[in-house]
Amino acid sequence: MIVKRGISDLCTFSLLRTLKRISCDSNQRNLFYLNFNSNTCRAQETFLPLTNLCSKRTYHLNCNNKNKSYFKIKMKDYQMISMYQNGHSLEMKQCNHSYSKMAKIIDGKRIAQEIRGELKQKVTEWVAQGHRPPQLTAILVGEDTASQTYVRNKMQAAKEVGIASQTINLPTTITEDELLDKINELNDSDLVDGILVQLPLPNHINERRICNSVSCEKDVDGFNEKNVGRLCLDMNTLIPCTPLGVQELIKRENIETFGKNVVVVGRSKNVGMPIAMLMHADGRNDTSAMDATVTICHRFTPPEQLAVFCRLADIVITATGVPGLIKADMIKPGACIIDVGITRITDENGKAKLVGDADFDNVRKVAGHITPVPGGVGPMTVAMLMKNTFIAAKNLAGHQRPESPVSNNSSNVSC
């Protein structure tokens, strides 16, 4: 639907960075373009009358049948900096995706180290009170090199904060029932506080069934469907580590979420969807309030719509594993970009490197905050696993329903 508007209807400080030609009528006098309206917080197709449309893309605007003088408008990026509704006069300047300064890089390594230090102190105090150290058990099926590295890093992190840990290595040929039996043994053990099953599992094993078999009190990955359900209801629970790490980054950087627009790109059940649920968590309930307005985009979201949603967002959280998906012209100046994606690529020199979903070098020229890859969300995931393990140990010692990692409240509902 084309909305016909005169220039006087445009909003003060509306962003014309998205100015682009959509269509033009046969007599080359009327242009349809995409405009962001700050009054309605919507991108809309707008009718723009032109007295001349030349190959140089320099236009003179005709508003209410009175010729007015404007700066040249080119079909690229501009930002309106001043507008007088009564006089129909506009001032524009070229924007070129620039921001007043380069985005602040959110140092996930530093923040994760701070959290580990805080946790180490809490574990030390816990043990000094007469409790045994929390105990984390990892199950590793097969000999996947990446999985072995991930588990080794988790065990090293546990050691650093004073959490006891062990890894159970199982062959790729193990049956699903045999794996379930091993998990049940750990569920019944009073010496185990946290259980994680390293994913992915061999194709002949049902991952969902395995994740649901882990006792929800010991489910430090937060993948049990009961814990996921409680998260959906804004109830205290053990939360998946990567989404929890994203939330912690946002909180520790003092990035406002209340009433803000958040776009989550990616809807995976272990990352994208839990992140979206955390972002719109209701502050009136048990979990830590984020109270954002959340839009979820995924592989079937048209690229042009993804760009529109991102331009409206105060915070963009992307978790797709598609390098370069989020570009500078999709970002609202000053927005926060949390890049969860991680992909190994080969650079122009033939060397392997890790990259995220965002075009980092260009996006940081527009954004206000941005996480790097690597060194952003990744370290937070491991730190949150340690935090979940300590919480699980305290809950089991008190025979309580799991305390939320983001709340001091507790619930007596049985898992």
Coordinates of C-alpha atoms in Angstrom, one line a residue:
M1 CA 0.0 0.0 0.0
I2 CA 1.5 3.3 -1.1
V3 CA 1.1 6.1 1.5
K4 CA 0.9 9.5 -0.2
R5 CA 2.6 12.2 1.9
G6 CA 3.9 15.6 1.3
I7 CA 7.3 16.6 2.7
S8 CA 5.6 18.4 5.6
D9 CA 4.4 15.0 6.9
L10 CA 7.9 13.7 7.3
C11 CA 9.2 13.5 10.9
T12 CA 11.9 15.6 12.3
F13 CA 15.1 13.7 12.4
S14 CA 13.6 10.9 10.2
L15 CA 16.3 8.7 8.9
L16 CA 16.6 8.8 5.1
R17 CA 19.6 6.4 5.1
T18 CA 17.3 3.8 3.6
L19 CA 16.4 6.1 0.6
K20 CA 16.2 4.0 -2.4
R21 CA 14.2 3.9 -5.6
I22 CA 11.4 1.3 -5.6
S23 CA 9.5 2.4 -8.7
C24 CA 8.7 5.4 -10.9
D25 CA 5.7 6.2 -13.0
S26 CA 5.7 6.4 -16.8
N27 CA 6.1 10.1 -17.0
Q28 CA 9.1 10.1 -14.6
R29 CA 7.4 12.6 -12.3
N30 CA 6.6 10.5 -9.2
L31 CA 9.1 8.4 -7.3
F32 CA 8.3 5.7 -4.7
Y33 CA 10.9 5.3 -2.0
L34 CA 11.4 3.6 1.3
N35 CA 11.3 6.0 4.3
F36 CA 11.5 5.4 8.0
N37 CA 8.8 7.3 9.9
S38 CA 9.8 8.0 13.6
N39 CA 6.2 8.9 14.5
T40 CA 5.0 5.4 13.7
C41 CA 8.3 3.6 14.1
R42 CA 7.6 1.9 10.7
A43 CA 9.4 1.7 7.4
Q44 CA 6.9 2.7 4.8
E45 CA 6.7 3.2 1.1
T46 CA 6.2 6.9 0.5
F47 CA 5.1 8.9 -2.6
L48 CA 7.6 11.6 -3.5
P49 CA 6.7 14.1 -6.2
L50 CA 9.5 15.2 -8.5
T51 CA 9.6 17.9 -11.1
N52 CA 12.6 16.4 -12.7
L53 CA 14.2 12.9 -12.6
C54 CA 17.5 13.1 -14.5
S55 CA 20.3 10.6 -15.0
K56 CA 22.5 12.4 -12.5
R57 CA 20.0 11.7 -9.8
T58 CA 19.8 15.3 -8.8
Y59 CA 16.2 16.3 -8.0
H60 CA 14.1 19.4 -7.3
L61 CA 11.1 18.7 -5.1
N62 CA 7.7 20.1 -5.6
C63 CA 5.7 20.3 -2.4
N64 CA 2.1 21.5 -2.3
N65 CA 2.5 23.1 -5.8
K66 CA 5.1 25.5 -4.4
N67 CA 8.6 25.1 -5.6
K68 CA 11.0 24.9 -2.8
S69 CA 14.8 24.9 -2.7
Y70 CA 16.5 21.8 -1.3
F71 CA 19.9 20.3 -1.3
K72 CA 20.7 17.7 -3.9
I73 CA 19.3 14.3 -3.1
K74 CA 21.3 11.3 -4.4
M75 CA 20.0 7.7 -4.3
K76 CA 22.3 6.7 -1.5
D77 CA 22.6 7.4 2.2
Y78 CA 21.4 10.6 3.7
Q79 CA 20.2 11.7 7.1
M80 CA 17.8 14.5 7.7
I81 CA 19.3 16.9 10.3
S82 CA 16.7 19.7 10.2
M83 CA 13.1 20.1 9.0
Y84 CA 10.6 22.9 9.2
Q85 CA 7.1 21.5 8.7
N86 CA 5.4 24.8 8.0
G87 CA 8.0 26.0 5.6
H88 CA 8.5 22.6 4.0
S89 CA 12.3 23.2 4.0
L90 CA 14.8 20.4 4.5
E91 CA 18.5 20.3 5.3
M92 CA 20.3 17.1 4.5
K93 CA 23.8 15.9 4.8
Q94 CA 25.6 12.8 3.5
C95 CA 25.7 10.1 6.2
N96 CA 27.9 7.4 4.7
H97 CA 27.1 5.1 7.6
S98 CA 29.3 7.1 9.9
Y99 CA 28.7 7.5 13.7
S100 CA 30.2 10.1 16.0
K101 CA 32.8 7.6 17.0
M102 CA 33.7 4.0 16.5
A103 CA 31.6 1.5 18.4
K104 CA 32.8 0.4 21.8
I105 CA 34.0 -3.2 21.5
I106 CA 32.5 -5.3 24.3
D107 CA 35.3 -7.4 25.7
G108 CA 33.8 -10.8 26.4
K109 CA 37.1 -12.2 27.6
R110 CA 37.5 -9.6 30.2
I111 CA 33.9 -9.8 31.4
A112 CA 34.0 -13.6 31.5
Q113 CA 37.2 -13.4 33.6
E114 CA 35.5 -11.0 36.0
I115 CA 32.7 -13.5 36.4
R116 CA 35.0 -16.4 37.0
G117 CA 36.8 -14.4 39.6
E118 CA 33.5 -13.6 41.4
L119 CA 32.5 -17.2 41.1
K120 CA 35.8 -18.5 42.5
Q121 CA 35.3 -16.3 45.6
K122 CA 31.8 -17.7 46.1
V123 CA 32.9 -21.3 45.7
T124 CA 35.7 -20.7 48.2
E125 CA 33.2 -19.3 50.7
W126 CA 30.8 -22.2 50.0
V127 CA 33.5 -24.8 50.7
A128 CA 34.6 -22.9 53.8
Q129 CA 31.1 -23.3 55.1
G130 CA 31.5 -27.1 55.1
H131 CA 30.1 -28.0 51.7
R132 CA 31.9 -30.1 49.2
P133 CA 33.0 -28.4 46.0
P134 CA 30.4 -28.4 43.2
Q135 CA 30.9 -31.3 40.8
L136 CA 30.5 -31.1 37.0
T137 CA 30.4 -34.2 34.8
A138 CA 30.7 -34.0 31.0
I139 CA 29.8 -36.8 28.7
L140 CA 31.7 -36.9 25.4
V141 CA 30.6 -39.4 22.8
G142 CA 33.0 -40.1 19.9
E143 CA 36.3 -38.5 19.0
D144 CA 35.3 -35.3 17.3
T145 CA 38.2 -32.9 17.6
A146 CA 36.2 -29.8 18.1
S147 CA 34.1 -31.4 20.8
Q148 CA 37.2 -32.6 22.6
T149 CA 38.5 -29.1 22.6
Y150 CA 35.3 -27.6 23.9
V151 CA 35.1 -30.1 26.7
R152 CA 38.7 -29.6 27.7
N153 CA 38.2 -25.8 27.9
K154 CA 35.2 -26.3 30.1
M155 CA 37.1 -28.6 32.4
Q156 CA 39.9 -26.1 32.7
A157 CA 37.5 -23.3 33.5
A158 CA 36.0 -25.5 36.2
K159 CA 39.4 -26.1 37.8
E160 CA 40.1 -22.4 37.8
V161 CA 37.0 -21.5 39.8
G162 CA 37.3 -24.5 42.2
I163 CA 34.6 -26.8 40.7
A164 CA 35.5 -30.5 40.6
S165 CA 35.0 -32.0 37.2
Q166 CA 35.3 -35.2 35.2
T167 CA 34.9 -36.2 31.6
I168 CA 33.3 -39.6 30.7
N169 CA 34.5 -40.6 27.2
L170 CA 32.2 -43.0 25.3
P171 CA 32.6 -44.6 21.9
T172 CA 30.7 -43.5 18.8
T173 CA 29.2 -47.0 18.7
I174 CA 27.3 -46.6 22.0
T175 CA 23.6 -47.2 21.7
E176 CA 21.0 -44.7 22.8
D177 CA 19.8 -46.9 25.6
E178 CA 23.3 -47.4 26.9
L179 CA 23.8 -43.6 26.9
L180 CA 20.5 -43.1 28.7
D181 CA 21.6 -45.7 31.4
K182 CA 24.8 -43.8 32.0
I183 CA 22.9 -40.5 32.3
N184 CA 20.5 -42.1 34.8
E185 CA 23.4 -43.2 36.9
L186 CA 24.6 -39.6 37.1
N187 CA 21.1 -38.3 37.8
D188 CA 21.0 -40.7 40.9
S189 CA 24.4 -39.8 42.2
D190 CA 24.6 -37.5 45.2
L191 CA 28.1 -36.6 44.2
V192 CA 27.2 -35.0 40.9
D193 CA 25.7 -31.5 40.7
G194 CA 25.9 -30.7 37.0
I195 CA 25.6 -32.9 33.9
L196 CA 26.4 -31.8 30.4
V197 CA 26.2 -33.9 27.3
Q198 CA 28.5 -32.5 24.6
L199 CA 26.7 -31.9 21.3
P200 CA 26.5 -33.0 18.5
L201 CA 25.8 -36.7 19.1
P202 CA 26.2 -39.4 16.5
N203 CA 23.3 -39.6 14.0
H204 CA 21.8 -42.8 15.5
I205 CA 21.2 -41.1 18.8
N206 CA 18.1 -38.8 19.4
E207 CA 19.6 -35.6 20.9
R208 CA 16.2 -34.3 22.2
R209 CA 15.6 -37.6 24.1
I210 CA 19.1 -37.4 25.6
C211 CA 18.8 -33.8 26.6
N212 CA 15.4 -34.5 28.3
S213 CA 16.9 -37.4 30.2
V214 CA 19.2 -35.2 32.1
S215 CA 17.6 -34.3 35.5
C216 CA 16.4 -30.7 35.2
E217 CA 18.0 -30.0 38.6
K218 CA 21.4 -31.0 37.1
D219 CA 20.8 -29.7 33.6
V220 CA 23.5 -27.0 33.6
D221 CA 23.1 -26.7 29.8
G222 CA 19.5 -25.7 30.2
F223 CA 18.3 -28.0 27.4
N224 CA 15.7 -30.1 29.3
E225 CA 12.3 -29.3 28.0
K226 CA 11.0 -28.6 31.5
N227 CA 13.6 -25.9 32.0
V228 CA 12.9 -24.5 28.6
G229 CA 9.2 -24.4 29.5
R230 CA 9.9 -22.6 32.7
L231 CA 12.0 -20.0 30.8
C232 CA 9.0 -19.4 28.5
L233 CA 6.9 -18.7 31.5
D234 CA 9.4 -16.2 33.1
M235 CA 10.0 -18.7 35.9
N236 CA 13.2 -19.4 37.8
T237 CA 15.2 -22.1 36.0
L238 CA 18.6 -23.1 34.7
I239 CA 19.0 -21.1 31.5
P240 CA 21.0 -22.2 28.4
C241 CA 24.6 -20.8 28.7
T242 CA 25.0 -18.9 25.5
P243 CA 21.7 -16.9 25.9
L244 CA 22.5 -16.3 29.5
G245 CA 26.0 -15.0 28.5
V246 CA 24.4 -12.6 26.0
Q247 CA 22.1 -11.3 28.7
E248 CA 25.0 -10.9 31.1
L249 CA 27.0 -8.9 28.5
I250 CA 24.1 -6.5 28.0
K251 CA 23.6 -6.0 31.7
R252 CA 27.2 -5.5 32.6
E253 CA 27.6 -3.0 29.8
N254 CA 24.6 -1.1 31.1
I255 CA 22.8 -1.2 27.8
E256 CA 19.2 -0.2 28.2
T257 CA 16.6 -2.8 27.2
F258 CA 13.4 -1.6 28.8
G259 CA 11.0 -0.8 26.0
K260 CA 13.7 -1.0 23.4
N261 CA 13.5 -2.7 20.0
V262 CA 15.5 -5.9 19.9
V263 CA 16.0 -8.0 16.7
V264 CA 17.1 -11.6 17.2
V265 CA 18.4 -13.1 13.9
G266 CA 18.2 -16.9 14.2
R267 CA 15.7 -19.1 15.9
S268 CA 17.7 -22.2 17.0
K269 CA 16.1 -23.9 20.0
N270 CA 19.3 -23.7 22.1
V271 CA 20.4 -20.2 21.2
G272 CA 18.1 -17.9 19.2
M273 CA 14.8 -18.7 20.8
P274 CA 16.0 -18.6 24.4
I275 CA 17.7 -15.3 23.7
A276 CA 14.4 -13.9 22.5
M277 CA 12.6 -15.2 25.6
L278 CA 15.2 -13.6 27.9
M279 CA 15.0 -10.3 26.1
H280 CA 11.2 -10.0 26.5
A281 CA 11.1 -11.4 30.0
D282 CA 8.5 -9.7 32.1
G283 CA 9.9 -7.8 35.1
R284 CA 6.8 -8.6 37.1
N285 CA 7.8 -12.3 37.2
D286 CA 10.7 -14.3 38.6
T287 CA 13.4 -13.8 36.0
S288 CA 15.5 -10.7 35.6
A289 CA 13.5 -8.1 33.6
M290 CA 14.7 -7.1 30.1
D291 CA 11.2 -6.0 29.0
A292 CA 12.3 -5.4 25.4
T293 CA 10.1 -5.5 22.3
V294 CA 11.5 -8.5 20.4
T295 CA 11.4 -9.4 16.7
I296 CA 12.7 -12.8 15.6
C297 CA 14.1 -13.2 12.0
H298 CA 15.2 -16.5 10.4
R299 CA 16.2 -18.1 7.1
F300 CA 12.8 -17.4 5.5
T301 CA 12.7 -13.7 6.5
P302 CA 13.2 -11.9 3.1
P303 CA 16.5 -10.0 3.0
E304 CA 14.9 -6.7 2.5
Q305 CA 12.6 -7.2 5.5
L306 CA 15.6 -8.3 7.6
A307 CA 17.3 -5.0 6.7
V308 CA 14.1 -3.1 7.7
F309 CA 13.8 -4.8 11.0
C310 CA 17.5 -4.3 11.8
R311 CA 17.4 -0.6 11.0
L312 CA 14.6 -0.2 13.6
A313 CA 16.5 -2.1 16.3
D314 CA 18.3 -0.7 19.3
I315 CA 19.9 -4.1 19.8
V316 CA 20.6 -6.7 17.1
I317 CA 21.6 -10.2 18.3
T318 CA 22.6 -12.4 15.5
A319 CA 23.2 -16.2 15.8
T320 CA 23.1 -17.7 12.3
G321 CA 26.6 -18.8 11.3
V322 CA 26.3 -16.8 8.1
P323 CA 29.4 -14.6 7.7
G324 CA 28.7 -11.0 6.6
L325 CA 25.0 -11.4 7.0
I326 CA 24.6 -8.2 9.0
K327 CA 26.0 -5.2 7.1
A328 CA 26.6 -1.6 8.0
D329 CA 23.7 -0.2 6.0
M330 CA 21.3 -2.4 8.1
I331 CA 22.3 -0.8 11.4
K332 CA 20.7 2.1 13.2
P333 CA 23.4 4.5 14.3
G334 CA 24.4 3.8 17.9
A335 CA 22.8 0.4 18.1
C336 CA 24.3 -2.5 20.1
I337 CA 25.4 -5.5 18.0
I338 CA 25.8 -8.9 19.8
D339 CA 27.4 -11.4 17.4
V340 CA 26.8 -15.0 18.5
G341 CA 27.7 -16.4 15.1
I342 CA 31.1 -18.1 14.6
T343 CA 32.3 -19.5 11.3
R344 CA 35.8 -20.7 10.2
I345 CA 36.8 -19.2 6.9
T346 CA 39.9 -18.9 4.8
D347 CA 41.1 -15.3 4.2
E348 CA 42.7 -13.9 1.1
N349 CA 46.1 -15.1 2.3
G350 CA 44.9 -18.7 2.6
K351 CA 44.9 -18.6 6.4
A352 CA 42.0 -19.9 8.5
K353 CA 40.2 -17.4 10.8
L354 CA 37.0 -17.2 12.8
V355 CA 34.4 -14.6 11.9
G356 CA 30.9 -13.7 13.1
D357 CA 27.7 -12.9 11.3
A358 CA 28.4 -9.2 11.2
D359 CA 30.7 -7.3 8.8
F360 CA 32.7 -6.2 11.9
D361 CA 35.0 -3.6 10.3
N362 CA 32.2 -1.7 8.7
V363 CA 29.4 -2.3 11.2
R364 CA 31.6 -0.9 14.1
K365 CA 31.6 2.4 12.2
V366 CA 27.9 2.7 12.7
A367 CA 27.1 0.9 15.9
G368 CA 27.5 2.1 19.5
H369 CA 28.5 -1.3 20.9
I370 CA 29.7 -4.5 19.2
T371 CA 31.1 -7.9 20.3
P372 CA 34.1 -9.2 18.4
V373 CA 34.4 -12.8 17.1
P374 CA 36.3 -14.4 18.7
G375 CA 36.5 -12.9 22.1
G376 CA 32.9 -11.8 22.5
V377 CA 30.1 -14.2 23.4
G378 CA 32.2 -17.4 23.3
P379 CA 34.1 -16.9 26.6
M380 CA 30.8 -15.9 28.3
T381 CA 29.2 -19.3 27.4
V382 CA 31.8 -21.1 29.5
A383 CA 31.6 -18.7 32.3
M384 CA 27.8 -19.2 32.5
L385 CA 28.3 -22.9 32.5
M386 CA 30.3 -22.5 35.7
K387 CA 27.7 -20.2 37.2
N388 CA 24.9 -22.7 36.4
T389 CA 26.9 -25.5 38.0
F390 CA 27.4 -23.6 41.2
I391 CA 23.7 -22.7 41.3
A392 CA 22.8 -26.3 40.7
A393 CA 25.0 -27.4 43.6
K394 CA 23.4 -24.9 46.0
N395 CA 19.9 -25.9 44.9
L396 CA 20.6 -29.6 45.4
A397 CA 22.2 -29.0 48.8
G398 CA 19.1 -27.2 49.9
H399 CA 16.7 -29.6 48.0
Q400 CA 15.1 -26.5 46.3
R401 CA 13.8 -25.9 42.9
P402 CA 16.8 -24.5 40.8
E403 CA 17.6 -20.9 41.6
S404 CA 17.6 -18.7 38.5
P405 CA 21.0 -17.5 37.4
V406 CA 19.4 -14.1 36.9
S407 CA 17.3 -13.9 40.0
N408 CA 17.6 -14.1 43.8
N409 CA 14.1 -15.5 44.1
S410 CA 13.4 -19.2 44.5
S411 CA 10.5 -21.4 43.7
N412 CA 9.2 -24.5 45.4
V413 CA 7.7 -26.0 42.3
S414 CA 9.1 -29.5 41.8
C415 CA 10.9 -30.2 38.5

